[in-house]
């Protein structure tokens, strides 16, 4: 020992210890010289480290607190100064820290935790796995500090809090250190993550005692209400539970922010494993707040990791009956997807498929809480409609669900589930997607609205004719939400005026053709033999929604269909008299609603008179006068015989077509839009006359001018009945042929308006001029001799009109 005292490095170290009573820190000037000496050569640094380790053994054995603190302070200075050569004295530092922890003195343990924090901050872990002794020393210290964080075995509550604070102080710098992000990261995270979470109680405490309904409680646990963690330095004497919460939350936040994608997967998995190990699935606010905290602290490109982990654990619960864990996972997923946080990289269709499968299978489960489970799943499906990251995402979601409807399938069950139940569930999902997306786009003005194309919805129109009433109702509710949404452009004008007053018609307007298909299927729906009061109420809701959306154009198109229904209704057999009167009530109610929407007072007065007459004759069902689609539940399971008092058999008053035409002919707006209004209203409606292929729509344009009328036609001259087909015909005169050629020359000069010429090329104009000059040359060379032809090859339509 005496030889050591006289060595240079030993003398420099001993000079650093204070000699004056009251001094607690190493002497600054001597310490600076020691650091210069140690950093000059690695061999000198190794000698300094070995001496400090031996000095620590003596001081801890003799319980010299002051000298122990000074030794730890010198080690701290070496760690900050000799960063590149930490491997040379790392084992000495870790052994010294372990000796201090064995002493059990909280005061010097506090300093040892600080030294370990310095070591964690500056050491890169380059020798871990290579130097087994160093690896074992580090692993044992991390495990020991993590055990402090869960020091429930301490004698008193005060000691429990102190031990937890010591553990959190020691592992805090590890959160952002490269030390634990090596190939052994999983082993370190297995200790660190539970040690942090066990001290985080603040997320739940903030919402404890909240007796709000479930959906409100879930929104109250959003990440926006998670308190900000303040930087705080808590001393051992003033430690509290709230302080531990804040420190643990700060460390957990630092860990998440400093991890890459691979480590974030580990952290997320361990967070859910913590909920499993401590059976915390019944603490809804804590669980959901924890998930929101994870997502809020991750970069947007990594947030899908949390959603994938929830989905993976939800899929792993499919084997058994419904339990609290399964319900909570569904609530987590719903809360995350309905949150407005940007989550890039989520697999929308994969999540949708899993949610729909769980939703369908839930109908076979009668466990308590199944309704809450279904509600969460539907919320999650609707949440997918608010996370729109590419233009056709909503269309892809709806197409995916439509494919699962099994349209046209004759199977009664699919995967053990009745097909009607399956379709009702899927239609409910579609309604949620459309309504949530519409609400989201209205709230977010910056979002570009993409309409839902008709090709996706048109195949589903056949569900109006499904034999199951629940399916018809479910589809009707979805269709109403679809009509109310910002769907594909319905209002493309089907005709317009050109600059020269000619009407230009659109040959195939998708919106018009789709509405025509709607009218056709509603016609078949209303005349089917399975209609019930709920069906008629649903038809009325759809007609009212369409008149509100498309106004005059829809009204003019719907009138022929309605009067066709009324005409067929007059020939209804006596046993179907009740449905006949219900359909007439729908027609009268529609005209009343249309008159109010379009503001036609005369029609309102006339319709009210008809309705009053029918009510006076006891031919009106108040039960069919519903105000909201949600009121359809009142008619479930009700047949016509279950309604109010029997209706009178007196012939009921019906809407008169002639009266309607007379009223509408005085409406300036309708007459201004439709010059052929009376013809349109009087048209005989022929259902299913215009087939339409929604998969191959083309925007062809045609004009009102009949081009075929300008072409020469091969025609046979008129003959008497007694004249033989092979008999002689009158010779054509020279003037006839000349005038015919001249008419062609005149019509070749007829040009279209500027709007029709935009697509013509220069070559077309040159060709027209060439034809014009050729005809003129022929006319100039014709002599005054008559033609010898016995058959007219050309019969110009223009010539015929002139002769007439």
XYZ file of C-alpha atoms in Angstrom, residues 118-550:
433
model
C -23.147 9.211 -16.815
C -21.803 5.809 -17.840
C -25.004 5.058 -19.800
C -24.885 8.407 -21.547
C -21.316 8.109 -22.819
C -20.728 4.402 -23.315
C -21.629 3.005 -26.744
C -21.620 -0.685 -25.774
C -18.916 -1.615 -28.271
C -17.441 -4.303 -25.997
C -20.741 -5.887 -24.986
C -20.915 -9.503 -26.070
C -17.137 -9.545 -26.535
C -16.078 -8.925 -22.948
C -18.258 -11.361 -21.038
C -17.318 -9.972 -17.628
C -18.289 -6.447 -18.657
C -21.555 -7.716 -20.164
C -22.482 -9.601 -17.009
C -21.672 -6.596 -14.828
C -23.840 -4.269 -16.923
C -26.740 -6.734 -17.173
C -26.753 -7.340 -13.439
C -26.807 -3.603 -12.678
C -29.675 -2.907 -15.121
C -31.705 -5.749 -13.631
C -30.937 -4.470 -10.143
C -31.996 -0.897 -10.915
C -35.175 -2.124 -12.605
C -35.997 -4.129 -9.509
C -35.741 -0.888 -7.524
C -38.531 0.550 -9.704
C -40.880 -2.162 -8.436
C -39.704 -2.140 -4.842
C -42.964 -3.290 -3.292
C -41.005 -5.508 -0.889
C -39.512 -2.574 1.067
C -40.267 -2.227 4.766
C -42.033 1.135 4.759
C -43.902 3.213 2.180
C -41.201 5.873 2.436
C -38.492 3.389 1.543
C -40.629 2.077 -1.316
C -40.832 5.540 -2.843
C -37.095 6.148 -2.326
C -36.101 2.862 -3.944
C -38.380 3.541 -6.919
C -36.879 6.983 -7.331
C -33.343 5.543 -7.230
C -34.233 3.018 -9.913
C -35.880 5.598 -12.186
C -32.941 7.986 -11.755
C -30.454 5.278 -12.732
C -32.252 3.968 -15.831
C -33.369 7.384 -17.066
C -30.265 8.065 -19.212
C -30.562 4.558 -20.682
C -33.710 5.634 -22.572
C -31.801 7.694 -25.114
C -28.535 5.752 -24.900
C -27.164 3.553 -27.656
C -26.148 1.140 -24.933
C -29.447 -0.745 -24.891
C -30.107 -0.525 -28.637
C -27.632 -3.247 -29.489
C -28.247 -6.857 -30.492
C -29.330 -7.520 -26.902
C -31.983 -4.788 -26.969
C -34.812 -7.239 -26.360
C -33.264 -8.398 -23.074
C -32.861 -4.838 -21.827
C -36.356 -3.774 -22.883
C -37.840 -6.793 -21.096
C -36.633 -5.243 -17.843
C -37.007 -1.539 -18.565
C -40.516 -1.244 -20.076
C -42.419 -2.996 -17.238
C -40.342 -1.055 -14.677
C -41.557 2.204 -16.209
C -45.176 1.204 -16.718
C -45.599 -0.067 -13.187
C -44.954 3.484 -11.972
C -47.297 5.204 -14.452
C -50.662 5.653 -12.799
C -51.365 9.240 -13.803
C -53.121 8.417 -17.067
C -55.896 6.604 -15.251
C -55.923 8.817 -12.146
C -56.797 11.815 -14.277
C -60.027 10.139 -15.368
C -60.888 8.171 -12.239
C -64.470 8.491 -11.158
C -65.663 9.275 -14.662
C -69.179 7.886 -14.916
C -69.831 9.104 -18.439
C -71.237 6.746 -21.036
C -68.789 4.462 -22.710
C -68.357 6.391 -25.956
C -67.870 9.640 -24.038
C -65.437 8.036 -21.613
C -63.466 6.717 -24.528
C -63.156 10.154 -26.092
C -62.124 11.616 -22.762
C -59.078 9.353 -22.795
C -57.707 10.831 -25.997
C -54.079 11.701 -26.303
C -54.848 15.409 -26.299
C -55.727 15.151 -22.588
C -52.562 13.308 -21.565
C -50.686 15.760 -19.333
C -47.407 17.186 -20.451
C -44.470 15.813 -18.486
C -42.494 18.563 -16.834
C -38.778 18.357 -16.280
C -38.409 17.797 -12.560
C -35.558 16.906 -10.264
C -36.993 15.226 -7.231
C -34.870 14.660 -4.136
C -35.158 11.578 -1.971
C -36.598 13.542 0.903
C -39.467 14.995 -1.171
C -40.437 12.058 -3.349
C -44.174 11.489 -3.939
C -46.286 9.123 -6.030
C -47.151 11.925 -8.490
C -43.469 12.737 -8.894
C -42.720 9.106 -9.696
C -45.540 9.120 -12.273
C -44.100 12.179 -13.981
C -40.537 10.825 -13.995
C -41.592 7.401 -15.322
C -43.752 9.022 -18.000
C -40.878 11.281 -19.023
C -38.524 8.308 -19.333
C -41.083 6.288 -21.300
C -41.579 9.176 -23.679
C -37.818 9.493 -24.156
C -37.542 5.767 -24.849
C -40.247 5.831 -27.535
C -38.856 8.895 -29.259
C -35.314 7.496 -29.443
C -36.235 4.039 -30.796
C -36.219 2.916 -34.379
C -38.865 0.763 -36.052
C -37.436 -2.558 -34.832
C -37.194 -1.446 -31.220
C -40.621 0.206 -31.342
C -42.088 -3.177 -32.209
C -40.481 -4.570 -29.064
C -41.644 -1.681 -26.874
C -45.216 -1.945 -28.148
C -45.331 -5.703 -27.663
C -43.979 -5.374 -24.113
C -46.523 -2.667 -23.282
C -49.359 -5.043 -24.164
C -47.599 -7.896 -22.376
C -47.572 -5.698 -19.283
C -51.366 -5.407 -19.500
C -51.559 -9.179 -19.787
C -49.206 -9.902 -16.907
C -50.958 -7.549 -14.506
C -54.477 -8.331 -15.866
C -55.280 -4.692 -16.487
C -57.843 -5.178 -19.279
C -60.651 -3.929 -17.042
C -59.090 -0.450 -16.667
C -60.468 1.086 -19.837
C -59.193 4.636 -19.465
C -55.688 3.514 -18.532
C -55.454 1.057 -21.424
C -56.790 3.426 -24.064
C -54.715 6.335 -22.780
C -51.612 4.156 -22.902
C -52.286 3.297 -26.541
C -52.837 6.946 -27.410
C -49.623 7.855 -25.611
C -47.671 5.331 -27.676
C -49.118 6.649 -30.925
C -48.694 10.309 -29.994
C -44.994 9.883 -29.211
C -44.173 7.896 -32.349
C -43.456 9.348 -35.738
C -46.407 9.131 -38.101
C -44.662 6.509 -40.243
C -44.319 4.158 -37.234
C -47.788 4.487 -35.714
C -49.133 1.560 -37.675
C -47.033 -0.648 -35.374
C -49.477 -0.064 -32.512
C -52.520 -0.767 -34.676
C -50.963 -3.943 -36.039
C -50.179 -5.138 -32.515
C -53.772 -4.536 -31.376
C -55.071 -6.356 -34.432
C -52.697 -9.262 -33.907
C -53.816 -9.721 -30.313
C -57.473 -9.365 -31.289
C -57.077 -12.105 -33.903
C -55.414 -14.330 -31.316
C -58.577 -14.115 -29.173
C -60.854 -15.733 -31.742
C -60.783 -19.185 -30.189
C -62.717 -18.669 -26.970
C -65.755 -16.846 -25.819
C -65.984 -13.128 -25.462
C -63.895 -11.814 -22.578
C -62.869 -8.480 -21.177
C -59.575 -8.513 -23.080
C -61.319 -8.946 -26.414
C -63.762 -6.155 -25.683
C -60.935 -3.860 -24.586
C -58.856 -4.572 -27.705
C -61.847 -3.683 -29.880
C -62.321 -0.469 -27.893
C -58.630 0.369 -28.323
C -58.829 -0.147 -32.062
C -61.982 1.949 -32.332
C -60.461 4.740 -30.262
C -57.268 4.816 -32.316
C -58.988 4.723 -35.707
C -61.550 7.377 -34.808
C -58.781 9.657 -33.554
C -57.604 12.306 -36.017
C -53.920 11.411 -35.563
C -52.191 10.750 -38.879
C -51.251 7.082 -39.104
C -49.290 6.424 -42.266
C -48.750 2.860 -43.406
C -51.827 1.109 -42.028
C -53.160 -1.711 -44.176
C -56.733 -0.509 -44.606
C -58.210 -3.564 -46.300
C -56.422 -5.992 -43.990
C -57.806 -4.196 -40.949
C -61.242 -3.985 -42.569
C -61.262 -7.704 -43.305
C -60.362 -8.565 -39.715
C -62.993 -6.214 -38.284
C -65.720 -7.573 -40.543
C -64.827 -11.167 -39.723
C -65.009 -10.458 -35.990
C -68.267 -8.568 -36.463
C -69.850 -11.446 -38.386
C -68.706 -14.064 -35.888
C -70.068 -12.027 -33.000
C -73.614 -12.962 -34.058
C -72.949 -16.525 -32.945
C -71.943 -15.340 -29.477
C -74.559 -14.545 -26.884
C -72.123 -13.550 -24.150
C -72.679 -10.555 -21.962
C -71.094 -7.462 -23.445
C -71.409 -8.602 -27.054
C -73.316 -5.445 -27.986
C -70.483 -3.278 -26.721
C -68.052 -5.407 -28.708
C -70.050 -4.940 -31.917
C -70.365 -1.225 -31.276
C -66.590 -0.920 -30.966
C -66.034 -2.891 -34.155
C -68.448 -0.658 -36.070
C -66.717 2.412 -34.692
C -63.416 1.023 -35.922
C -64.848 0.379 -39.395
C -66.159 3.935 -39.509
C -62.795 5.173 -38.287
C -61.137 3.712 -41.375
C -63.244 6.129 -43.424
C -61.600 9.066 -41.620
C -58.038 7.892 -42.317
C -57.997 8.610 -46.050
C -54.514 8.512 -47.531
C -55.237 8.023 -51.254
C -58.151 9.151 -53.465
C -59.894 5.806 -54.012
C -59.599 4.505 -50.468
C -63.322 4.832 -49.645
C -64.228 3.242 -52.962
C -61.861 0.346 -52.239
C -63.434 -0.136 -48.817
C -66.962 -0.214 -50.238
C -65.943 -2.504 -53.109
C -64.372 -4.883 -50.622
C -67.555 -5.016 -48.544
C -69.794 -5.350 -51.631
C -67.808 -8.408 -52.711
C -68.544 -9.991 -49.325
C -72.304 -9.485 -49.789
C -72.346 -12.524 -52.110
C -74.835 -10.906 -54.466
C -76.655 -13.503 -56.529
C -75.655 -16.341 -54.215
C -78.284 -18.964 -53.516
C -76.562 -20.338 -50.458
C -78.542 -20.056 -47.250
C -75.513 -20.049 -44.948
C -71.916 -18.880 -45.327
C -69.327 -20.057 -42.816
C -72.134 -21.262 -40.576
C -73.857 -17.868 -40.560
C -77.221 -17.212 -42.287
C -76.621 -15.146 -45.401
C -79.315 -12.674 -44.351
C -77.521 -12.020 -41.057
C -74.234 -11.642 -42.918
C -75.714 -9.116 -45.339
C -77.346 -7.066 -42.591
C -74.018 -6.824 -40.781
C -72.137 -5.825 -43.939
C -74.760 -3.248 -44.905
C -74.461 -1.753 -41.430
C -70.712 -1.461 -41.992
C -71.263 0.204 -45.365
C -73.647 2.731 -43.823
C -71.109 3.587 -41.150
C -68.335 4.038 -43.741
C -70.406 6.367 -45.923
C -71.768 8.476 -43.051
C -68.400 8.778 -41.265
C -66.598 9.722 -44.456
C -69.201 12.343 -45.318
C -68.980 13.879 -41.861
C -65.184 13.841 -41.957
C -64.978 15.543 -45.367
C -67.389 18.242 -44.242
C -65.316 18.979 -41.155
C -62.018 18.946 -43.059
C -62.352 21.613 -45.734
C -58.880 20.890 -47.108
C -59.814 17.324 -48.069
C -60.590 16.819 -51.746
C -63.996 15.163 -51.991
C -64.019 12.038 -54.137
C -67.461 10.797 -55.167
C -68.513 7.177 -54.755
C -68.940 5.871 -58.320
C -72.185 4.313 -59.475
C -70.426 1.131 -60.643
C -69.855 0.161 -56.987
C -73.443 0.698 -55.840
C -75.388 -0.401 -58.920
C -74.923 -4.166 -58.370
C -76.364 -3.830 -54.878
C -79.727 -2.480 -56.074
C -80.940 -6.064 -56.307
C -81.029 -6.192 -52.484
C -84.255 -4.165 -52.632
C -85.816 -7.398 -53.913
C -84.364 -9.630 -51.202
C -86.919 -11.891 -49.556
C -85.687 -11.020 -46.068
C -87.264 -7.862 -44.620
C -84.256 -7.131 -42.406
C -81.975 -7.157 -45.438
C -84.286 -4.811 -47.331
C -84.403 -2.459 -44.385
C -80.624 -2.571 -43.900
C -80.003 -1.883 -47.559
C -82.571 0.907 -47.593
C -80.854 2.655 -44.689
C -77.494 2.319 -46.424
C -78.940 3.635 -49.670
C -80.374 6.658 -47.887
C -76.953 7.446 -46.409
C -75.459 6.999 -49.883
C -77.929 9.455 -51.403
C -77.128 11.982 -48.689
C -73.384 11.672 -49.266
C -71.166 13.543 -51.708
C -71.343 10.823 -54.315
C -70.225 10.835 -57.922
C -71.363 13.876 -59.850
C -75.100 13.382 -60.368
C -75.730 16.769 -61.880
C -73.890 16.451 -65.211
C -76.269 18.226 -67.610
C -77.888 15.764 -69.965
C -78.301 18.474 -72.593
C -77.092 21.967 -73.456
C -77.587 24.616 -76.098
C -74.877 25.234 -78.643
C -74.000 28.713 -79.900
C -76.457 28.342 -82.825
C -79.351 27.164 -80.675
C -79.065 23.448 -81.371
C -79.593 21.085 -78.445
C -76.604 18.891 -77.707
C -77.562 15.713 -75.813
C -75.316 13.468 -73.774
C -75.839 9.946 -75.034
C -74.825 8.246 -71.768
C -75.010 10.333 -68.616
C -74.017 8.032 -65.725
C -76.057 9.967 -63.188
C -79.208 9.931 -65.306
C -78.876 6.277 -66.190
C -78.254 5.343 -62.562
C -81.336 7.225 -61.430
C -83.288 5.462 -64.150
C -82.140 2.167 -62.684
C -83.215 3.342 -59.236
C -86.699 4.121 -60.556
C -86.890 0.718 -62.206
C -85.910 -1.196 -59.094
C -88.254 0.899 -56.929
C -91.051 0.125 -59.399
C -90.379 -3.603 -59.080
C -90.001 -3.231 -55.315
C -93.366 -1.484 -54.958
C -95.188 -4.053 -57.119
C -93.633 -7.157 -55.525
C -95.790 -9.612 -53.617
C -93.798 -9.451 -50.357
C -94.099 -5.756 -49.568
C -95.044 -4.778 -46.030
C -95.780 -1.392 -44.419
C -92.071 -0.947 -43.677
C -91.256 -1.409 -47.380
C -93.659 1.334 -48.440
C -92.303 3.669 -45.791
C -88.770 2.953 -47.024
C -89.747 3.642 -50.642
C -91.228 6.968 -49.574
C -88.050 7.954 -47.732
C -85.956 7.190 -50.821
C -88.246 9.158 -53.135
C -88.245 12.113 -50.752
C -84.458 12.072 -50.509
C -84.110 12.031 -54.290
C -86.498 14.943 -54.762
C -84.573 16.980 -52.204
C -81.283 16.205 -53.937
C -82.238 16.532 -57.608
